[in-house]
Amino acid sequence: MAKRGLFLAGVWLVLQVWLGVACAAPASALTLSTGTEVSLRTFPSQGDTLLLWFVCDEGHGANEARTAQELASRGYETWFPDMLEAHFLPSLPSSLKQLPPEEITEMIAHAVKQSGKKVVLVTSGHGAGPILKGARAWQEQAPEETRNALSGAILFNPDLYSVPPAPGVEAQYDPVVLQTALPLFIFQGQLSPGRWWLEHLKVQFARGGAKVSSMVLPKVRGHFYVRSDATDDERAMTQRLPELIQDALQQLQQPITSQPHQNETKP
Amino acid sequence: MKKILLGLCGLFLFSAAQAMELQAWSGGATPPLALKDMNGKTHNLESYRGKVVMVQFWATYCAPCLKEMPSMMRLEKRLAGKPFVILAVNMGETDKEVKDFLKTKVKADFTILMDEEAKALEAWKVFVAPSSFLIDPQGKVRYTLQGGAEWDDKEYVQLISDLMSGK
């Protein structure tokens, strides 16, 4: 009997912990002018910076949520708009490239207006293209007094090829690379061929006027924090996400230098 | 319903990913390749004129590379004695990382070349692991393939045989 009581108490405790994580962020729905209904999960905080994070795992991935909770305790607010589910897209990194940039623009406008905070975009892989296009469109239409509210983007393993690169052929980048005038921070997994093309991409960004910093993350593959087959090193790096993002945010806020791509941070 | 639709989309994408084919080479001249193997011996692609060469770029962290290596060994065995050679270029890892991999994961018996500074990767414009190039006896790249393959499938064996016979 005592054992059964202990078992039930254990189940209750696990449920409380799970519910505590699952319910930590209030969710709301937002209907965009395109008619798309986007559920929005928010992790409020008192600080003056808001992360608008476009994820590839239905917007409530445990690792991103844990990261957002930790960042909230450090004063950074995070919003997760669930754009993939809104468009019936599978929860795959490659689905992010199908996000309509005009909806990103509207999400940025909503975040700026509702929060009154500095907004930093976060995404990974193929999300970089539509997110940067959305950002550029927002910059073009934003009133002068709010234009600085969009203060940068953090890109994990960005895939910005305009067509899938063929072996032996010069890669072609999405034109948005040369049109981005935002402070950027790129995290690139060391265990990824993209690592060897990072400097090439940074040079292209810098040509367009973006201030780019980067960090190669040792012993991890791309999308390490959403992998079901994550290695011990990848799990350990996932635990470090709050600290990595906080460092990136601090670098994004540094003044623009004349040689923007010199801020390479080695692993 | 949404979940079912998402699942179906995922299944479709997975199927599409399986259907990778050799592509005709669309780059320019064959890039240079001169690298050391695991024993420190330098291999120069030019010295393999007269043979069909499969130059493959791979990494220890790449699951499709690990999966296709046994088929590469079977392919080399099947074409033993014929003018065919595999040069598997490691993508920027250390000697120790590769040796540990060969001890614990796959005991590859084809030639592995080390490209620690990723210079060859840059010259050959490799963006995905694995990426393979088939080079004809005249030293010209004829086909490429991004992603893993079962290299001892009869279509690949036939194509390599055709290249060896000058087709």
Coordinates of C-alpha atoms in Angstrom, one line a residue:
Chain A
M1 CA 0.0 0.0 0.0
A2 CA 2.8 2.3 1.0
K3 CA 4.6 1.4 -2.3
R4 CA 1.4 2.3 -4.3
G5 CA 1.2 5.6 -2.5
L6 CA 4.8 6.3 -3.3
F7 CA 4.2 5.4 -7.0
L8 CA 1.2 7.7 -7.2
A9 CA 3.1 10.5 -5.6
G10 CA 5.9 10.0 -8.1
V11 CA 3.5 10.1 -11.0
W12 CA 1.9 13.3 -9.5
L13 CA 5.3 14.9 -9.2
V14 CA 6.3 14.0 -12.8
L15 CA 3.0 15.4 -14.0
Q16 CA 3.5 18.6 -12.1
V17 CA 7.0 19.1 -13.5
W18 CA 5.8 18.3 -17.0
L19 CA 2.8 20.6 -16.7
G20 CA 5.0 23.2 -15.2
V21 CA 7.2 23.2 -18.3
A22 CA 4.2 22.8 -20.7
C23 CA 2.2 25.6 -19.2
A24 CA 5.0 28.0 -18.5
A25 CA 4.2 30.1 -21.5
P26 CA 0.7 31.4 -22.3
A27 CA -0.4 30.6 -25.9
S28 CA -2.5 32.9 -28.0
A29 CA -3.7 33.0 -31.6
L30 CA -3.0 35.7 -34.1
T31 CA -4.9 36.0 -37.4
L32 CA -2.7 37.6 -40.0
S33 CA -4.0 39.7 -42.9
T34 CA -3.4 36.7 -45.2
G35 CA -6.0 34.9 -43.2
T36 CA -3.4 32.6 -41.6
E37 CA -4.1 31.8 -38.0
V38 CA -0.9 31.5 -36.1
S39 CA -0.6 30.2 -32.6
L40 CA 1.8 32.2 -30.5
R41 CA 3.6 30.9 -27.5
T42 CA 5.2 33.6 -25.3
F43 CA 7.7 33.6 -22.5
P44 CA 7.4 37.0 -21.0
S45 CA 10.1 38.9 -19.2
Q46 CA 10.8 42.4 -18.0
G47 CA 13.8 43.2 -20.1
D48 CA 13.9 45.4 -23.2
T49 CA 14.7 42.7 -25.7
L50 CA 12.3 40.3 -27.4
L51 CA 13.4 37.2 -29.3
L52 CA 11.0 36.3 -32.2
W53 CA 12.0 32.7 -32.8
F54 CA 10.8 30.8 -35.8
V55 CA 11.2 27.1 -35.1
C56 CA 10.8 23.9 -37.0
D57 CA 9.2 21.7 -34.4
E58 CA 5.6 23.0 -34.1
G59 CA 6.6 25.9 -32.0
H60 CA 6.7 24.1 -28.7
G61 CA 9.9 22.1 -28.8
A62 CA 11.1 21.2 -25.4
N63 CA 14.7 22.4 -26.0
E64 CA 13.6 25.8 -27.3
A65 CA 11.1 26.1 -24.5
R66 CA 13.7 25.4 -21.9
T67 CA 16.0 27.9 -23.5
A68 CA 13.3 30.5 -23.6
Q69 CA 12.5 29.9 -19.9
E70 CA 16.1 30.4 -19.0
L71 CA 16.4 33.5 -21.1
A72 CA 13.3 34.9 -19.5
S73 CA 14.9 34.6 -16.1
R74 CA 17.8 36.6 -17.6
G75 CA 15.5 39.3 -18.8
Y76 CA 14.9 38.3 -22.4
E77 CA 11.4 37.7 -23.6
T78 CA 10.8 35.1 -26.3
W79 CA 7.8 34.5 -28.7
F80 CA 7.4 31.4 -30.7
P81 CA 4.9 31.9 -33.6
D82 CA 4.0 28.5 -34.9
M83 CA 4.1 29.2 -38.6
L84 CA 4.6 25.7 -39.8
E85 CA 1.4 24.3 -38.3
A86 CA -0.5 27.3 -39.5
H87 CA 0.5 26.2 -43.1
F88 CA 0.1 22.5 -42.6
L89 CA 3.8 22.0 -43.1
P90 CA 5.7 19.1 -41.5
S91 CA 8.0 19.9 -38.6
L92 CA 11.2 19.7 -40.6
P93 CA 14.0 22.3 -40.9
S94 CA 13.4 22.2 -44.7
S95 CA 9.8 23.3 -44.3
L96 CA 10.9 26.7 -43.0
K97 CA 11.8 27.9 -46.5
Q98 CA 8.1 27.8 -47.4
L99 CA 7.2 30.4 -44.9
P100 CA 5.7 33.5 -46.6
P101 CA 8.0 36.4 -46.0
E102 CA 5.0 38.8 -45.9
E103 CA 3.7 37.0 -42.9
I104 CA 7.1 37.3 -41.2
T105 CA 7.0 41.0 -41.9
E106 CA 3.6 41.1 -40.2
M107 CA 4.8 39.1 -37.2
I108 CA 7.7 41.5 -36.8
A109 CA 5.3 44.5 -36.9
H110 CA 3.1 42.8 -34.4
A111 CA 6.0 42.1 -32.0
V112 CA 7.4 45.6 -32.3
K113 CA 4.0 47.2 -31.7
Q114 CA 2.8 44.9 -28.9
S115 CA 6.0 44.7 -26.9
G116 CA 7.6 48.1 -27.5
K117 CA 10.9 46.2 -27.2
K118 CA 13.9 45.7 -29.4
V119 CA 13.2 42.6 -31.5
V120 CA 15.8 40.0 -32.5
L121 CA 14.8 37.3 -35.0
V122 CA 16.0 33.7 -34.5
T123 CA 15.8 30.8 -36.9
S124 CA 17.8 27.9 -38.3
G125 CA 18.6 26.4 -41.7
H126 CA 16.2 27.2 -44.5
G127 CA 14.3 29.6 -42.2
A128 CA 17.0 32.2 -42.8
G129 CA 15.8 33.2 -46.3
P130 CA 12.1 34.0 -45.6
I131 CA 13.0 35.5 -42.2
L132 CA 15.6 37.9 -43.7
K133 CA 13.2 38.8 -46.6
G134 CA 10.5 39.5 -44.1
A135 CA 12.9 41.6 -42.1
R136 CA 13.9 43.6 -45.1
A137 CA 10.3 44.3 -46.1
W138 CA 9.6 45.4 -42.6
Q139 CA 12.6 47.8 -42.6
E140 CA 11.3 49.3 -45.9
Q141 CA 7.9 50.0 -44.5
A142 CA 8.5 50.8 -40.9
P143 CA 8.2 54.4 -39.7
E144 CA 11.5 56.1 -39.0
E145 CA 11.0 56.2 -35.3
T146 CA 10.5 52.4 -35.0
R147 CA 13.0 51.2 -37.6
N148 CA 15.7 50.6 -35.1
A149 CA 13.4 48.3 -33.1
L150 CA 14.5 45.4 -35.3
S151 CA 18.0 45.1 -33.9
G152 CA 19.3 41.9 -35.5
A153 CA 19.0 38.2 -36.3
I154 CA 20.5 35.1 -34.9
L155 CA 20.9 32.3 -37.5
F156 CA 21.7 28.7 -36.7
N157 CA 23.3 26.9 -39.6
P158 CA 21.7 29.2 -42.2
D159 CA 21.0 27.7 -45.6
L160 CA 20.7 30.6 -48.0
Y161 CA 21.4 29.0 -51.4
S162 CA 19.0 30.2 -54.0
V163 CA 19.1 26.7 -55.7
P164 CA 20.4 23.5 -54.1
P165 CA 24.2 23.7 -54.7
A166 CA 25.5 21.2 -57.2
P167 CA 28.9 19.6 -56.6
G168 CA 31.6 21.4 -58.4
V169 CA 29.5 24.4 -59.2
E170 CA 29.8 27.9 -57.6
A171 CA 27.0 28.3 -55.0
Q172 CA 24.4 30.9 -55.7
Y173 CA 23.0 32.7 -52.8
D174 CA 19.5 34.1 -52.3
P175 CA 19.6 37.8 -53.3
V176 CA 18.5 38.7 -49.8
V177 CA 22.1 38.0 -48.7
L178 CA 23.2 41.1 -50.5
Q179 CA 20.1 43.1 -49.4
T180 CA 20.4 42.5 -45.6
A181 CA 21.3 45.5 -43.6
L182 CA 21.0 44.0 -40.1
P183 CA 23.4 42.9 -37.4
L184 CA 23.6 39.2 -37.7
F185 CA 25.1 36.4 -35.5
I186 CA 25.6 33.0 -37.2
F187 CA 26.1 29.8 -35.2
Q188 CA 27.5 27.0 -37.4
G189 CA 27.9 23.4 -36.3
Q190 CA 31.5 22.2 -36.7
L191 CA 30.2 18.9 -37.9
S192 CA 28.7 20.2 -41.1
P193 CA 30.0 20.9 -44.5
G194 CA 28.5 24.4 -44.2
R195 CA 31.2 25.1 -41.6
W196 CA 33.7 25.4 -44.5
W197 CA 31.5 27.9 -46.4
L198 CA 30.8 30.1 -43.4
E199 CA 33.5 32.7 -44.2
H200 CA 32.3 32.8 -47.8
L201 CA 28.7 33.5 -46.7
K202 CA 29.9 36.2 -44.3
V203 CA 31.8 38.0 -47.0
Q204 CA 28.6 38.0 -49.1
F205 CA 26.6 39.4 -46.2
A206 CA 29.3 42.0 -45.5
R207 CA 29.1 43.1 -49.2
G208 CA 25.5 43.9 -48.7
G209 CA 26.2 45.9 -45.6
A210 CA 25.3 43.5 -42.8
K211 CA 27.4 43.4 -39.7
V212 CA 28.1 39.7 -39.2
S213 CA 29.6 37.8 -36.3
S214 CA 29.8 34.1 -36.0
M215 CA 30.8 31.2 -33.9
V216 CA 31.6 27.6 -34.9
L217 CA 30.0 25.3 -32.3
P218 CA 32.4 22.4 -31.7
K219 CA 31.4 18.7 -32.0
V220 CA 27.8 19.4 -33.1
R221 CA 25.9 18.9 -36.3
G222 CA 23.4 21.3 -37.8
H223 CA 20.0 21.5 -36.1
F224 CA 21.7 19.8 -33.1
Y225 CA 19.0 20.9 -30.6
V226 CA 16.1 19.3 -32.4
R227 CA 17.8 16.0 -33.3
S228 CA 16.3 12.8 -32.0
D229 CA 19.7 11.2 -32.4
A230 CA 21.6 13.9 -30.5
T231 CA 25.0 12.9 -29.2
D232 CA 26.2 13.6 -25.7
D233 CA 28.1 16.6 -27.1
E234 CA 25.0 17.9 -28.9
R235 CA 22.9 17.5 -25.7
A236 CA 25.5 19.4 -23.7
M237 CA 25.6 22.1 -26.3
T238 CA 21.8 22.3 -26.2
Q239 CA 22.0 22.9 -22.5
R240 CA 24.3 25.9 -23.3
L241 CA 21.8 27.5 -25.7
P242 CA 20.7 30.3 -23.3
E243 CA 24.2 31.3 -22.6
L244 CA 25.1 31.2 -26.4
I245 CA 22.1 33.2 -27.3
Q246 CA 22.8 35.8 -24.6
D247 CA 26.3 36.2 -25.8
A248 CA 25.1 36.6 -29.4
L249 CA 22.6 39.2 -28.3
Q250 CA 25.3 41.1 -26.5
Q251 CA 27.5 41.0 -29.7
L252 CA 24.6 42.1 -31.8
Q253 CA 24.3 45.2 -29.7
Q254 CA 27.9 46.2 -30.2
P255 CA 28.4 49.2 -32.4
I256 CA 29.0 48.6 -36.1
T257 CA 32.6 48.6 -37.2
S258 CA 34.1 49.4 -40.5
Q259 CA 35.2 45.7 -41.0
P260 CA 32.0 44.0 -39.9
H261 CA 33.0 40.4 -40.6
Q262 CA 36.1 40.5 -38.4
N263 CA 34.2 39.6 -35.2
E264 CA 34.7 35.9 -35.6
T265 CA 34.4 34.0 -32.4
K266 CA 36.3 30.7 -32.4
P267 CA 34.9 27.7 -30.6
Chain B
M1 CA -6.4 15.7 -39.3
K2 CA -3.6 18.3 -39.3
K3 CA -1.2 15.7 -37.9
I4 CA -2.1 13.1 -40.5
L5 CA -1.6 15.7 -43.3
L6 CA 1.8 16.7 -41.8
G7 CA 2.8 13.0 -41.6
L8 CA 1.9 12.5 -45.2
C9 CA 3.9 15.5 -46.3
G10 CA 6.8 14.2 -44.3
L11 CA 6.5 10.8 -46.0
F12 CA 6.5 12.4 -49.4
L13 CA 9.6 14.5 -48.6
F14 CA 11.3 11.3 -47.3
S15 CA 10.5 9.4 -50.5
A16 CA 11.8 12.3 -52.6
A17 CA 15.0 12.3 -50.7
Q18 CA 15.6 8.7 -51.5
A19 CA 15.4 9.2 -55.3
M20 CA 18.9 10.6 -55.8
E21 CA 20.5 10.0 -59.1
L22 CA 23.9 10.6 -60.7
Q23 CA 24.0 14.0 -62.4
A24 CA 26.0 14.8 -65.5
W25 CA 28.9 17.1 -64.5
S26 CA 28.1 20.7 -65.0
G27 CA 31.3 22.3 -63.6
G28 CA 34.3 23.4 -65.6
A29 CA 37.7 21.7 -65.8
T30 CA 38.5 18.9 -63.3
P31 CA 39.7 20.6 -60.1
P32 CA 43.2 19.6 -58.9
L33 CA 43.6 16.9 -56.2
A34 CA 46.8 16.1 -54.4
L35 CA 46.5 14.9 -50.9
K36 CA 48.2 12.5 -48.5
D37 CA 46.6 9.2 -47.5
M38 CA 46.6 7.7 -43.9
N39 CA 50.1 6.5 -44.4
G40 CA 51.5 9.8 -45.5
K41 CA 51.7 8.9 -49.2
T42 CA 50.7 11.6 -51.6
H43 CA 48.1 10.8 -54.3
N44 CA 47.8 13.0 -57.3
L45 CA 44.7 12.6 -59.4
E46 CA 46.7 13.2 -62.5
S47 CA 48.7 10.0 -61.9
Y48 CA 45.4 8.0 -62.2
R49 CA 45.0 8.8 -65.9
G50 CA 43.7 5.7 -67.8
K51 CA 41.6 4.7 -64.8
V52 CA 38.1 5.5 -63.8
V53 CA 38.3 7.3 -60.4
M54 CA 35.6 7.8 -57.9
V55 CA 36.5 10.8 -55.8
Q56 CA 34.2 10.9 -52.8
F57 CA 34.1 13.5 -50.1
W58 CA 32.9 12.2 -46.7
A59 CA 33.0 12.9 -43.0
T60 CA 32.9 10.6 -39.9
Y61 CA 29.8 12.5 -38.6
C62 CA 27.9 11.8 -41.8
A63 CA 25.4 9.0 -41.4
P64 CA 24.8 8.4 -45.1
C65 CA 28.6 8.2 -45.6
L66 CA 28.8 5.5 -42.9
K67 CA 25.9 3.6 -44.6
E68 CA 27.4 3.6 -48.1
M69 CA 31.0 2.7 -47.2
P70 CA 30.4 -1.1 -47.2
S71 CA 28.9 -0.8 -50.7
M72 CA 32.0 1.1 -51.9
M73 CA 34.1 -1.8 -50.6
R74 CA 32.0 -4.3 -52.4
L75 CA 32.2 -2.2 -55.6
E76 CA 36.0 -2.0 -55.4
K77 CA 36.1 -5.8 -54.8
R78 CA 33.8 -6.4 -57.7
L79 CA 35.9 -4.3 -60.0
A80 CA 39.3 -5.7 -58.7
G81 CA 41.9 -5.9 -61.5
K82 CA 40.1 -3.4 -63.6
P83 CA 41.1 0.2 -64.1
F84 CA 39.1 1.6 -61.3
V85 CA 40.0 3.3 -58.0
I86 CA 38.3 5.0 -55.1
L87 CA 39.8 8.1 -53.5
A88 CA 37.7 8.9 -50.4
V89 CA 38.6 12.5 -49.3
N90 CA 37.9 13.2 -45.6
M91 CA 36.3 16.6 -45.1
G92 CA 38.5 18.6 -42.8
E93 CA 38.8 16.2 -39.8
T94 CA 41.9 15.2 -37.9
D95 CA 44.0 12.1 -38.4
K96 CA 42.9 10.8 -35.0
E97 CA 39.2 11.3 -35.7
V98 CA 39.5 9.4 -38.9
K99 CA 41.6 6.6 -37.4
D100 CA 39.2 6.2 -34.5
F101 CA 36.3 6.0 -37.0
L102 CA 38.0 3.3 -39.0
K103 CA 38.8 1.3 -35.9
T104 CA 35.3 1.4 -34.5
K105 CA 32.8 2.1 -37.2
V106 CA 33.9 0.9 -40.7
K107 CA 37.1 -0.9 -41.7
A108 CA 37.3 0.7 -45.1
D109 CA 40.0 -0.8 -47.4
F110 CA 39.8 1.8 -50.1
T111 CA 42.2 4.8 -50.2
I112 CA 41.3 7.6 -47.7
L113 CA 42.9 11.0 -48.3
M114 CA 43.2 13.7 -45.7
D115 CA 42.1 17.2 -46.4
E116 CA 42.5 18.8 -42.9
E117 CA 42.4 22.4 -44.1
A118 CA 39.5 21.6 -46.5
K119 CA 41.3 23.1 -49.5
A120 CA 40.2 20.3 -51.8
L121 CA 36.6 20.6 -50.5
E122 CA 36.8 24.3 -51.5
A123 CA 38.3 23.6 -54.9
W124 CA 35.8 20.9 -55.7
K125 CA 32.9 23.0 -54.3
V126 CA 31.5 20.4 -52.0
F127 CA 28.5 21.5 -50.0
V128 CA 27.0 18.2 -48.8
A129 CA 28.4 15.0 -47.3
P130 CA 28.8 12.7 -49.1
S131 CA 29.5 14.2 -52.5
S132 CA 30.9 11.9 -55.2
F133 CA 32.5 12.5 -58.5
L134 CA 33.1 9.9 -61.3
I135 CA 36.1 10.7 -63.4
D136 CA 36.8 9.1 -66.8
P137 CA 40.1 7.7 -67.9
Q138 CA 40.9 11.0 -69.6
G139 CA 40.7 12.7 -66.3
K140 CA 37.4 14.5 -66.9
V141 CA 34.7 14.6 -64.3
R142 CA 31.6 13.0 -65.9
Y143 CA 29.1 12.5 -63.1
T144 CA 28.4 13.7 -59.6
L145 CA 26.1 12.6 -56.9
Q146 CA 25.1 14.3 -53.7
G147 CA 24.0 12.0 -50.9
G148 CA 24.5 8.3 -50.2
A149 CA 24.1 5.4 -52.6
E150 CA 24.5 1.7 -52.8
W151 CA 27.5 1.8 -55.0
D152 CA 27.5 -1.9 -56.0
D153 CA 24.0 -1.6 -57.5
K154 CA 24.1 -2.9 -61.1
E155 CA 23.3 0.5 -62.6
Y156 CA 26.3 2.1 -61.0
V157 CA 28.5 -0.9 -61.9
Q158 CA 27.3 -0.7 -65.5
L159 CA 27.9 3.0 -65.7
I160 CA 31.5 2.7 -64.3
S161 CA 32.1 -0.2 -66.7
D162 CA 30.9 2.0 -69.6
L163 CA 33.3 4.7 -68.5
M164 CA 36.2 2.2 -68.3
S165 CA 35.5 1.1 -71.9
G166 CA 35.5 4.7 -73.1
K167 CA 31.8 5.3 -73.5

